[in-house]
Amino acid sequence: MNAQPHVVIEESPHPGSRQSAGARRATAEFLLQHCPWADPDAVLLVVSELVSNAIRHTAGWWRLYLTAGADTLVVGIEDSSPLPPVARLPSLTGGGGFGWHMVQRLAGTVEVRPQPYGKRVQATWVRPAAASC
């Protein structure tokens, strides 16, 4: 059985938002190497939102997982909070509320899975038929 390309980016604890930039850089490199068919703007925005939310809404660690299958890309973030993301009414006065809506629209599918130590939020993209080899 062939192993799928996989990378894990882990931050614990997370003192600030600089980790989000590192996660985006690592994701961009992963996409170039393993998923050139994926829309990098959409994937990087989802990664940025998921990492930023983990930094903002949890008090502990987070891990970003990137996995490339033959026709799929999976971005998963695990964190120490058991609370699922909550869609909020977007605020045009700087109160946020846009991120979770964007994640749900940009990814092919989004799942939230409870874990014994927190949760996993997973976004999956499937290679478009036009991009098949």
PDB file of C-alpha atoms in Angstrom:
ATOM      1  CA  MET A   1       0.000   0.000   0.000  1.00  0.00           C
ATOM      2  CA  ASN A   2       1.403   3.400  -0.977  1.00  0.00           C
ATOM      3  CA  ALA A   3       1.489   6.072   1.682  1.00  0.00           C
ATOM      4  CA  GLN A   4      -0.247   9.326   0.851  1.00  0.00           C
ATOM      5  CA  PRO A   5       1.788  12.522   1.035  1.00  0.00           C
ATOM      6  CA  HIS A   6       1.141  13.918   4.485  1.00  0.00           C
ATOM      7  CA  VAL A   7       2.500  16.741   6.614  1.00  0.00           C
ATOM      8  CA  VAL A   8       1.730  17.820  10.176  1.00  0.00           C
ATOM      9  CA  ILE A   9       2.315  21.326  11.485  1.00  0.00           C
ATOM     10  CA  GLU A  10       2.043  21.543  15.266  1.00  0.00           C
ATOM     11  CA  GLU A  11       1.991  24.540  17.552  1.00  0.00           C
ATOM     12  CA  SER A  12       1.809  24.320  21.308  1.00  0.00           C
ATOM     13  CA  PRO A  13       1.237  26.711  22.910  1.00  0.00           C
ATOM     14  CA  HIS A  14       0.325  29.407  20.415  1.00  0.00           C
ATOM     15  CA  PRO A  15       1.426  32.828  21.658  1.00  0.00           C
ATOM     16  CA  GLY A  16       0.357  34.794  18.569  1.00  0.00           C
ATOM     17  CA  SER A  17      -0.753  34.828  14.978  1.00  0.00           C
ATOM     18  CA  ARG A  18       2.698  34.363  13.414  1.00  0.00           C
ATOM     19  CA  GLN A  19       2.041  30.619  13.326  1.00  0.00           C
ATOM     20  CA  SER A  20      -0.747  31.277  10.837  1.00  0.00           C
ATOM     21  CA  ALA A  21       1.820  32.626   8.358  1.00  0.00           C
ATOM     22  CA  GLY A  22       4.017  29.562   8.859  1.00  0.00           C
ATOM     23  CA  ALA A  23       1.049  27.262   8.308  1.00  0.00           C
ATOM     24  CA  ARG A  24       0.195  29.107   5.076  1.00  0.00           C
ATOM     25  CA  ARG A  25       3.789  28.828   3.820  1.00  0.00           C
ATOM     26  CA  ALA A  26       3.948  25.117   4.573  1.00  0.00           C
ATOM     27  CA  THR A  27       0.558  24.612   2.909  1.00  0.00           C
ATOM     28  CA  ALA A  28       1.627  26.511  -0.219  1.00  0.00           C
ATOM     29  CA  GLU A  29       4.730  24.310  -0.525  1.00  0.00           C
ATOM     30  CA  PHE A  30       2.634  21.168  -0.002  1.00  0.00           C
ATOM     31  CA  LEU A  31       0.164  22.228  -2.697  1.00  0.00           C
ATOM     32  CA  LEU A  32       2.924  22.909  -5.228  1.00  0.00           C
ATOM     33  CA  GLN A  33       4.461  19.521  -4.609  1.00  0.00           C
ATOM     34  CA  HIS A  34       1.391  17.306  -4.181  1.00  0.00           C
ATOM     35  CA  CYS A  35      -1.798  19.083  -5.349  1.00  0.00           C
ATOM     36  CA  PRO A  36      -1.048  21.450  -8.228  1.00  0.00           C
ATOM     37  CA  TRP A  37      -4.678  21.086  -9.316  1.00  0.00           C
ATOM     38  CA  ALA A  38      -6.011  22.667  -6.099  1.00  0.00           C
ATOM     39  CA  ASP A  39      -7.013  26.337  -5.975  1.00  0.00           C
ATOM     40  CA  PRO A  40      -4.222  27.727  -3.763  1.00  0.00           C
ATOM     41  CA  ASP A  41      -6.129  30.914  -2.890  1.00  0.00           C
ATOM     42  CA  ALA A  42      -9.102  28.934  -1.565  1.00  0.00           C
ATOM     43  CA  VAL A  43      -6.983  26.394   0.312  1.00  0.00           C
ATOM     44  CA  LEU A  44      -4.713  29.024   1.859  1.00  0.00           C
ATOM     45  CA  LEU A  45      -7.691  31.098   2.976  1.00  0.00           C
ATOM     46  CA  VAL A  46      -9.260  28.042   4.619  1.00  0.00           C
ATOM     47  CA  VAL A  47      -5.969  27.174   6.353  1.00  0.00           C
ATOM     48  CA  SER A  48      -5.592  30.753   7.536  1.00  0.00           C
ATOM     49  CA  GLU A  49      -9.123  30.834   8.939  1.00  0.00           C
ATOM     50  CA  LEU A  50      -8.876  27.443  10.654  1.00  0.00           C
ATOM     51  CA  VAL A  51      -5.506  28.221  12.244  1.00  0.00           C
ATOM     52  CA  SER A  52      -6.590  31.721  13.265  1.00  0.00           C
ATOM     53  CA  ASN A  53      -9.746  30.313  14.853  1.00  0.00           C
ATOM     54  CA  ALA A  54      -7.741  27.701  16.753  1.00  0.00           C
ATOM     55  CA  ILE A  55      -5.400  30.416  18.031  1.00  0.00           C
ATOM     56  CA  ARG A  56      -8.244  32.771  18.921  1.00  0.00           C
ATOM     57  CA  HIS A  57     -10.748  30.332  20.430  1.00  0.00           C
ATOM     58  CA  THR A  58      -8.668  27.696  22.232  1.00  0.00           C
ATOM     59  CA  ALA A  59      -6.393  27.909  25.214  1.00  0.00           C
ATOM     60  CA  GLY A  60      -4.115  25.065  24.185  1.00  0.00           C
ATOM     61  CA  TRP A  61      -2.359  23.421  21.262  1.00  0.00           C
ATOM     62  CA  TRP A  62      -3.367  22.924  17.652  1.00  0.00           C
ATOM     63  CA  ARG A  63      -2.183  20.696  14.804  1.00  0.00           C
ATOM     64  CA  LEU A  64      -2.683  21.196  11.083  1.00  0.00           C
ATOM     65  CA  TYR A  65      -2.750  18.080   8.901  1.00  0.00           C
ATOM     66  CA  LEU A  66      -2.381  18.155   5.124  1.00  0.00           C
ATOM     67  CA  THR A  67      -2.985  14.956   3.186  1.00  0.00           C
ATOM     68  CA  ALA A  68      -2.953  14.461  -0.576  1.00  0.00           C
ATOM     69  CA  GLY A  69      -4.681  11.478  -2.141  1.00  0.00           C
ATOM     70  CA  ALA A  70      -4.776  10.612  -5.823  1.00  0.00           C
ATOM     71  CA  ASP A  71      -7.799  12.874  -6.334  1.00  0.00           C
ATOM     72  CA  THR A  72      -8.284  14.548  -2.959  1.00  0.00           C
ATOM     73  CA  LEU A  73      -6.784  17.116  -0.661  1.00  0.00           C
ATOM     74  CA  VAL A  74      -7.653  17.028   3.032  1.00  0.00           C
ATOM     75  CA  VAL A  75      -6.882  19.891   5.394  1.00  0.00           C
ATOM     76  CA  GLY A  76      -7.574  19.043   9.010  1.00  0.00           C
ATOM     77  CA  ILE A  77      -6.985  21.040  12.126  1.00  0.00           C
ATOM     78  CA  GLU A  78      -7.174  19.516  15.565  1.00  0.00           C
ATOM     79  CA  ASP A  79      -7.237  21.614  18.692  1.00  0.00           C
ATOM     80  CA  SER A  80      -7.773  21.298  22.414  1.00  0.00           C
ATOM     81  CA  SER A  81     -11.288  22.777  22.491  1.00  0.00           C
ATOM     82  CA  PRO A  82     -14.293  20.449  22.298  1.00  0.00           C
ATOM     83  CA  LEU A  83     -16.516  23.338  21.170  1.00  0.00           C
ATOM     84  CA  PRO A  84     -17.454  23.241  17.473  1.00  0.00           C
ATOM     85  CA  PRO A  85     -17.175  26.334  15.284  1.00  0.00           C
ATOM     86  CA  VAL A  86     -20.304  28.475  15.323  1.00  0.00           C
ATOM     87  CA  ALA A  87     -21.513  30.507  12.376  1.00  0.00           C
ATOM     88  CA  ARG A  88     -22.116  34.101  13.416  1.00  0.00           C
ATOM     89  CA  LEU A  89     -23.826  36.925  11.643  1.00  0.00           C
ATOM     90  CA  PRO A  90     -21.026  38.794   9.833  1.00  0.00           C
ATOM     91  CA  SER A  91     -20.256  42.239  11.202  1.00  0.00           C
ATOM     92  CA  LEU A  92     -19.311  45.065   8.867  1.00  0.00           C
ATOM     93  CA  THR A  93     -17.977  47.054  11.830  1.00  0.00           C
ATOM     94  CA  GLY A  94     -15.007  44.797  12.591  1.00  0.00           C
ATOM     95  CA  GLY A  95     -16.710  42.182  14.746  1.00  0.00           C
ATOM     96  CA  GLY A  96     -15.823  39.258  12.469  1.00  0.00           C
ATOM     97  CA  GLY A  97     -18.228  36.478  11.632  1.00  0.00           C
ATOM     98  CA  PHE A  98     -17.014  35.906   8.060  1.00  0.00           C
ATOM     99  CA  GLY A  99     -14.460  33.107   8.536  1.00  0.00           C
ATOM    100  CA  TRP A 100     -16.604  30.036   9.167  1.00  0.00           C
ATOM    101  CA  HIS A 101     -18.936  30.991   6.309  1.00  0.00           C
ATOM    102  CA  MET A 102     -15.918  31.290   3.976  1.00  0.00           C
ATOM    103  CA  VAL A 103     -14.508  27.930   5.071  1.00  0.00           C
ATOM    104  CA  GLN A 104     -17.820  26.233   4.310  1.00  0.00           C
ATOM    105  CA  ARG A 105     -18.106  27.855   0.876  1.00  0.00           C
ATOM    106  CA  LEU A 106     -14.511  27.399  -0.264  1.00  0.00           C
ATOM    107  CA  ALA A 107     -14.004  23.748   0.677  1.00  0.00           C
ATOM    108  CA  GLY A 108     -15.728  20.901  -1.110  1.00  0.00           C
ATOM    109  CA  THR A 109     -16.916  19.444   2.192  1.00  0.00           C
ATOM    110  CA  VAL A 110     -16.360  20.442   5.809  1.00  0.00           C
ATOM    111  CA  GLU A 111     -16.763  18.153   8.807  1.00  0.00           C
ATOM    112  CA  VAL A 112     -16.389  18.734  12.528  1.00  0.00           C
ATOM    113  CA  ARG A 113     -15.505  15.608  14.484  1.00  0.00           C
ATOM    114  CA  PRO A 114     -15.330  15.420  18.276  1.00  0.00           C
ATOM    115  CA  GLN A 115     -12.090  13.899  19.557  1.00  0.00           C
ATOM    116  CA  PRO A 116     -11.251  12.648  23.063  1.00  0.00           C
ATOM    117  CA  TYR A 117      -8.926  15.643  23.498  1.00  0.00           C
ATOM    118  CA  GLY A 118     -10.883  18.351  21.609  1.00  0.00           C
ATOM    119  CA  LYS A 119     -12.077  18.377  18.010  1.00  0.00           C
ATOM    120  CA  ARG A 120     -10.988  18.008  14.402  1.00  0.00           C
ATOM    121  CA  VAL A 121     -12.253  20.344  11.688  1.00  0.00           C
ATOM    122  CA  GLN A 122     -11.640  18.827   8.282  1.00  0.00           C
ATOM    123  CA  ALA A 123     -12.005  20.420   4.846  1.00  0.00           C
ATOM    124  CA  THR A 124     -11.798  18.235   1.755  1.00  0.00           C
ATOM    125  CA  TRP A 125     -11.378  19.122  -1.897  1.00  0.00           C
ATOM    126  CA  VAL A 126     -11.801  16.698  -4.812  1.00  0.00           C
ATOM    127  CA  ARG A 127      -9.798  17.111  -7.986  1.00  0.00           C
ATOM    128  CA  PRO A 128     -12.021  18.610 -10.690  1.00  0.00           C
ATOM    129  CA  ALA A 129     -12.663  16.258 -13.631  1.00  0.00           C
ATOM    130  CA  ALA A 130     -11.010  18.740 -16.025  1.00  0.00           C
ATOM    131  CA  ALA A 131      -7.794  18.495 -13.994  1.00  0.00           C
ATOM    132  CA  SER A 132      -7.558  14.698 -14.145  1.00  0.00           C
ATOM    133  CA  CYS A 133      -4.494  13.209 -15.810  1.00  0.00           C
TER     134      CYS A 133
END
